[in-house]
Amino acid sequence: MSENGGSLILALHRAVHATTRALAHRLPGLDLTTPELNVLARLASGRTTSVRDLAAGTATKPSTLTSALDRLQGRGWVRRELDPADRRSFLVSLTSDGQPVAESVRAAMDDIERACLAQAGEASRDGFLAVIRCLTEVP
Amino acid sequence: MSENGGSLILALHRAVHATTRALAHRLPGLDLTTPELNVLARLASGRTTSVRDLAAGTATKPSTLTSALDRLQGRGWVRRELDPADRRSFLVSLTSDGQPVAESVRAAMDDIERACLAQAGEASRDGFLAVIRCLTEVP
DNA sequence: TATTGTTATACTCTATAACTATA
DNA sequence: TATAGTTATAGAGTATAACAATA
């Protein structure tokens, strides 16, 4: 496999590209972009969230989410309702049509992660998450 | 920090976005895109490579590299020479102007990684790389 | 006939700023 | 005055296919 570049950050980038392709391969015909996948994965638990929370949780810009949510809503998979407690804000949730789609996305992610941890060893998980966490919080 | 989503893949995506911003912050005025950063980081060691190798090493499409290399070449930082051994292929390398730029990119990446490992513990590195490696190779 | 790299195309993401409505 | 979300804009990435030159 030639050379790895010796950089955690370069390795990180390669992994994102690879998992994006692996997800597309496991979800044929769904034709979902990365932000759409991330939104569905986060909603799969049945949670209702604001756009702001989705932006923070999926590391995408609110303006990117607007169009991603537009597409998901256009497919009938996601719903936006005004939050009665703060009418500037939306409550984003899955529709009954969207629920199984989101679950299949989540299942594909879990499948990849399970296969990966089985190979790398469960013990690797902690080290992975520790490095990910500090890379995510680096100023 | 609200919620993490419990997914290695979502965590991976957040980390990439965060490191991209951290790099831009540490290299003000350089105005480099992600593929450009990756190319410079890979060339920083003085290595000469083909576009094909760069594509594999940075996880970007050859068609993306064409425009990234065009911009780096336009800034006088990178050079493309025909490979005499295979005249379909280019030898891509840094110019003398590009060398210090590439080294500063590499230094910024190393800086982030060092700070991160100091916090997470050197022992985390192996687990991180093991998970990254299998995520990168997942079919 | 296969491979290297470029070009072309369509769609999406990123980043930023301006804007509306609400707080 | 600040915040939530949308809209607008410009530049770039992604994916794919077609293409020329070379192998």
Coordinates of C-alpha atoms (C1' of nucleotides) in Angstrom, one line a residue:
Chain A
M1 CA 0.0 0.0 0.0
S2 CA 2.9 2.3 -0.8
E3 CA 3.1 5.0 1.9
N4 CA 0.9 6.5 4.6
G5 CA 2.3 10.0 4.9
G6 CA 2.9 9.6 8.6
S7 CA 0.3 12.1 9.4
L8 CA -2.7 11.6 11.6
I9 CA -4.6 14.3 9.8
L10 CA -3.9 12.9 6.3
A11 CA -5.0 9.5 7.6
L12 CA -8.2 11.1 9.0
H13 CA -9.0 12.5 5.6
R14 CA -8.5 9.2 3.8
A15 CA -10.7 7.4 6.3
V16 CA -13.6 9.9 5.8
H17 CA -13.5 9.4 2.0
A18 CA -13.3 5.6 2.4
T19 CA -16.3 5.5 4.8
T20 CA -18.3 7.8 2.6
R21 CA -17.8 5.4 -0.3
A22 CA -18.4 2.3 1.9
L23 CA -21.7 3.9 3.1
A24 CA -22.8 4.6 -0.5
H25 CA -22.0 1.1 -1.4
R26 CA -24.1 -0.3 1.4
L27 CA -27.0 2.0 0.7
P28 CA -27.4 1.6 -3.1
G29 CA -30.1 3.7 -4.8
L30 CA -30.5 6.0 -1.8
D31 CA -28.3 8.6 -3.3
L32 CA -27.6 10.5 -0.1
T33 CA -24.9 13.1 0.4
T34 CA -22.7 13.3 3.4
P35 CA -24.7 15.9 5.3
E36 CA -27.9 14.0 4.5
L37 CA -26.4 10.7 5.9
N38 CA -25.3 12.5 9.0
V39 CA -28.7 14.1 9.6
L40 CA -30.5 10.8 9.2
A41 CA -28.1 9.0 11.4
R42 CA -28.6 11.6 14.2
L43 CA -32.4 11.5 13.9
A44 CA -32.6 7.7 13.7
S45 CA -32.9 7.4 17.5
G46 CA -36.3 9.2 17.2
R47 CA -34.9 12.4 18.6
T48 CA -36.3 15.8 17.7
T49 CA -33.7 18.5 17.3
S50 CA -33.2 22.0 16.2
V51 CA -31.2 23.0 13.1
R52 CA -28.6 24.4 15.4
D53 CA -28.1 21.1 17.2
L54 CA -27.9 19.3 13.9
A55 CA -25.2 21.8 12.7
A56 CA -23.2 21.2 15.9
G57 CA -23.6 17.5 15.9
T58 CA -22.8 16.9 12.2
A59 CA -20.2 19.6 11.8
T60 CA -22.1 21.2 8.9
K61 CA -23.0 24.8 8.4
P62 CA -26.7 25.9 9.0
S63 CA -26.8 27.1 5.4
T64 CA -25.7 23.6 4.2
L65 CA -28.4 22.0 6.4
T66 CA -31.1 24.2 4.9
S67 CA -30.6 22.6 1.5
A68 CA -30.0 19.1 2.9
L69 CA -33.2 19.3 4.9
D70 CA -35.0 20.7 1.9
R71 CA -34.1 17.6 -0.1
L72 CA -34.9 15.2 2.8
Q73 CA -38.2 16.9 3.3
G74 CA -38.9 16.8 -0.4
R75 CA -38.5 13.1 -0.3
G76 CA -41.0 12.9 2.6
W77 CA -38.4 11.6 5.1
V78 CA -38.1 14.6 7.4
R79 CA -40.4 17.2 8.9
R80 CA -39.8 20.7 10.1
E81 CA -42.2 22.1 12.7
L82 CA -42.1 25.5 14.4
D83 CA -41.0 25.2 18.0
P84 CA -43.9 26.6 20.0
A85 CA -41.4 27.4 22.8
D86 CA -39.2 29.5 20.5
R87 CA -40.8 30.4 17.2
R88 CA -37.5 31.3 15.6
S89 CA -36.6 27.7 15.8
F90 CA -37.6 24.4 14.1
L91 CA -38.2 21.0 15.5
V92 CA -36.7 18.6 13.0
S93 CA -37.8 15.0 13.1
L94 CA -38.3 11.9 10.9
T95 CA -41.6 11.1 9.2
S96 CA -42.9 7.5 9.4
D97 CA -41.5 7.1 5.8
G98 CA -38.2 8.5 6.9
Q99 CA -37.8 6.3 10.0
P100 CA -36.8 3.0 8.2
V101 CA -34.5 5.0 5.9
A102 CA -32.7 6.5 8.9
E103 CA -32.5 3.2 10.6
S104 CA -30.9 1.6 7.5
V105 CA -28.3 4.4 7.5
R106 CA -27.6 3.9 11.1
A107 CA -27.4 0.1 10.6
A108 CA -24.9 0.6 7.8
M109 CA -22.8 2.8 10.0
D110 CA -23.0 0.4 12.9
D111 CA -22.1 -2.5 10.5
I112 CA -19.0 -0.7 9.3
E113 CA -17.9 0.2 12.8
R114 CA -18.5 -3.3 14.2
A115 CA -16.5 -4.9 11.4
C116 CA -13.8 -2.4 12.0
L117 CA -13.6 -2.9 15.7
A118 CA -13.7 -6.6 15.4
Q119 CA -10.5 -6.3 13.3
A120 CA -8.8 -3.6 15.2
G121 CA -9.8 -4.9 18.6
E122 CA -12.3 -3.3 20.9
A123 CA -9.4 -1.9 23.0
S124 CA -8.6 0.4 20.1
R125 CA -11.8 2.2 20.5
D126 CA -10.8 4.2 23.5
G127 CA -7.6 5.4 21.9
F128 CA -9.4 6.3 18.8
L129 CA -12.1 8.3 20.5
A130 CA -9.5 10.1 22.7
V131 CA -7.5 11.3 19.7
I132 CA -10.7 12.2 17.8
R133 CA -12.0 14.1 20.7
C134 CA -8.9 16.3 21.1
L135 CA -8.5 16.8 17.3
T136 CA -12.1 18.0 17.4
E137 CA -11.4 20.4 20.2
V138 CA -8.1 21.8 18.9
P139 CA -8.2 25.6 18.8
Chain B
M1 CA -20.9 19.6 24.5
S2 CA -24.4 18.3 24.3
E3 CA -24.2 14.9 22.5
N4 CA -21.8 12.9 20.5
G5 CA -24.2 10.8 18.5
G6 CA -22.4 7.6 19.6
S7 CA -21.0 7.0 16.1
L8 CA -17.4 6.6 15.2
I9 CA -18.1 7.8 11.7
L10 CA -19.9 11.0 12.8
A11 CA -17.1 11.7 15.2
L12 CA -14.7 11.2 12.3
H13 CA -16.5 13.8 10.2
R14 CA -16.5 16.4 13.0
A15 CA -12.8 15.9 13.5
V16 CA -12.0 16.5 9.9
H17 CA -14.0 19.8 9.9
A18 CA -12.3 20.8 13.1
T19 CA -8.8 20.1 11.9
T20 CA -9.5 21.9 8.6
R21 CA -10.5 25.0 10.5
A22 CA -7.5 24.6 12.9
L23 CA -5.1 24.4 10.0
A24 CA -6.6 27.5 8.3
H25 CA -6.2 29.3 11.6
R26 CA -2.6 28.4 11.9
L27 CA -1.8 29.3 8.3
P28 CA -3.4 32.7 8.0
G29 CA -3.2 34.3 4.6
L30 CA -2.2 31.1 2.8
D31 CA -5.8 30.5 1.7
L32 CA -5.3 26.8 0.9
T33 CA -8.1 24.3 0.3
T34 CA -8.0 20.8 1.8
P35 CA -6.6 19.0 -1.3
E36 CA -3.9 21.7 -1.6
L37 CA -3.0 21.3 2.1
N38 CA -2.8 17.5 1.6
V39 CA -0.7 17.8 -1.5
L40 CA 1.8 20.2 0.1
A41 CA 2.0 18.0 3.2
R42 CA 2.8 15.0 1.1
L43 CA 5.5 16.8 -1.0
A44 CA 7.1 18.5 2.1
S45 CA 9.5 15.6 2.6
G46 CA 11.0 16.5 -0.8
R47 CA 9.5 13.5 -2.5
T48 CA 8.6 13.5 -6.2
T49 CA 5.4 11.7 -7.1
S50 CA 2.9 11.1 -9.8
V51 CA -0.6 12.4 -9.8
R52 CA -1.8 8.9 -9.3
D53 CA 0.2 8.5 -6.1
L54 CA -1.0 11.8 -4.8
A55 CA -4.6 10.8 -5.5
A56 CA -4.2 7.6 -3.6
G57 CA -2.3 9.2 -0.7
T58 CA -4.6 12.2 -0.2
A59 CA -7.9 10.4 -1.1
T60 CA -8.8 12.9 -3.8
K61 CA -9.9 12.3 -7.3
P62 CA -7.4 12.8 -10.1
S63 CA -9.8 15.4 -11.6
T64 CA -9.7 17.3 -8.3
L65 CA -6.0 17.2 -8.2
T66 CA -5.7 18.7 -11.7
S67 CA -7.2 21.9 -10.5
A68 CA -5.5 21.9 -7.1
L69 CA -2.1 21.4 -8.9
D70 CA -3.0 24.1 -11.4
R71 CA -3.5 26.6 -8.5
L72 CA -0.3 25.5 -6.7
Q73 CA 1.6 25.7 -9.9
G74 CA 0.1 29.1 -10.7
R75 CA 1.4 30.3 -7.3
G76 CA 4.9 29.0 -8.2
W77 CA 4.9 26.4 -5.5
V78 CA 4.7 23.2 -7.4
R79 CA 6.2 21.9 -10.7
R80 CA 4.9 19.2 -13.1
E81 CA 7.5 17.5 -15.3
L82 CA 7.0 14.7 -17.8
D83 CA 8.3 11.5 -16.5
P84 CA 10.9 10.3 -19.0
A85 CA 10.3 6.7 -17.9
D86 CA 6.5 6.9 -18.7
R87 CA 5.6 9.8 -20.8
R88 CA 1.9 9.6 -19.8
S89 CA 2.8 10.5 -16.3
F90 CA 4.0 13.6 -14.5
L91 CA 6.6 14.0 -11.8
V92 CA 5.2 16.4 -9.3
S93 CA 7.5 18.2 -6.9
L94 CA 8.0 21.4 -4.9
T95 CA 9.8 24.5 -6.3
S96 CA 12.2 26.3 -4.1
D97 CA 9.5 28.8 -3.3
G98 CA 7.1 26.0 -2.5
Q99 CA 9.4 24.2 -0.1
P100 CA 9.0 26.6 2.9
V101 CA 5.3 26.8 2.3
A102 CA 5.0 23.0 2.4
E103 CA 7.2 22.8 5.5
S104 CA 4.9 25.3 7.3
V105 CA 1.9 23.2 6.4
R106 CA 3.6 20.1 7.7
A107 CA 4.7 22.0 10.8
A108 CA 1.2 23.1 11.5
M109 CA -0.1 19.5 11.1
D110 CA 2.6 18.2 13.4
D111 CA 1.9 20.9 15.9
I112 CA -1.8 20.0 16.1
E113 CA -1.0 16.3 16.3
R114 CA 1.6 16.8 19.0
A115 CA -0.7 18.9 21.1
C116 CA -3.4 16.4 20.7
L117 CA -1.3 13.4 21.6
A118 CA 0.1 15.2 24.6
Q119 CA -3.5 15.6 25.8
A120 CA -4.8 12.2 24.8
G121 CA -1.7 10.3 25.7
E122 CA 0.8 8.8 23.3
A123 CA -0.7 5.4 24.0
S124 CA -3.9 6.5 22.2
R125 CA -2.0 6.8 19.0
D126 CA -1.9 3.0 18.3
G127 CA -5.6 2.6 18.9
F128 CA -6.4 5.6 16.7
L129 CA -4.3 4.4 13.8
A130 CA -5.6 0.8 14.1
V131 CA -9.2 2.1 13.8
I132 CA -8.4 4.6 11.1
R133 CA -6.6 1.9 9.1
C134 CA -9.6 -0.5 9.1
L135 CA -12.1 2.3 8.4
T136 CA -9.9 3.2 5.4
E137 CA -9.9 -0.4 4.1
V138 CA -13.5 -1.3 4.7
P139 CA -15.0 -2.6 1.5
Chain C
dT1 C1' -6.4 -3.0 -24.9
dA2 C1' -5.2 -0.6 -20.5
dT3 C1' -3.5 3.4 -18.1
dT4 C1' -2.2 8.5 -17.1
dG5 C1' -3.8 12.7 -16.7
dT6 C1' -6.9 16.4 -18.4
dT7 C1' -11.3 18.2 -19.7
dA8 C1' -16.3 18.6 -19.3
dT9 C1' -20.6 18.4 -16.8
dA10 C1' -23.9 18.5 -13.1
dC11 C1' -24.7 18.6 -8.4
dT12 C1' -23.3 19.6 -3.8
dC13 C1' -20.5 21.6 0.0
dT14 C1' -18.1 25.5 2.2
dA15 C1' -17.7 30.0 3.9
dT16 C1' -19.5 34.4 4.4
dA17 C1' -22.8 38.0 4.6
dA18 C1' -27.3 39.9 4.4
dC19 C1' -31.9 39.3 5.7
dT20 C1' -36.4 38.2 8.3
dA21 C1' -38.6 36.9 12.3
dT22 C1' -38.4 36.3 16.9
dA23 C1' -36.4 36.7 21.5
Chain D
dT1 C1' -29.3 43.8 20.7
dA2 C1' -28.8 38.9 20.0
dT3 C1' -30.3 34.5 18.1
dA4 C1' -32.6 30.9 14.6
dG5 C1' -32.9 29.9 10.3
dT6 C1' -33.1 31.1 5.3
dT7 C1' -31.3 33.1 1.2
dA8 C1' -27.7 34.7 -1.9
dT9 C1' -23.2 34.4 -3.7
dA10 C1' -18.6 32.8 -5.2
dG11 C1' -15.2 29.3 -5.2
dA12 C1' -14.2 24.6 -4.8
dG13 C1' -14.9 19.4 -4.2
dT14 C1' -17.2 15.0 -5.9
dA15 C1' -18.3 11.8 -9.2
dT16 C1' -18.6 10.3 -13.7
dA17 C1' -17.6 10.0 -18.4
dA18 C1' -15.2 11.2 -22.5
dC19 C1' -10.9 12.1 -24.4
dA20 C1' -5.7 12.3 -26.0
dA21 C1' -1.4 10.4 -25.6
dT22 C1' 1.2 6.7 -24.3
dA23 C1' 2.1 2.0 -22.8

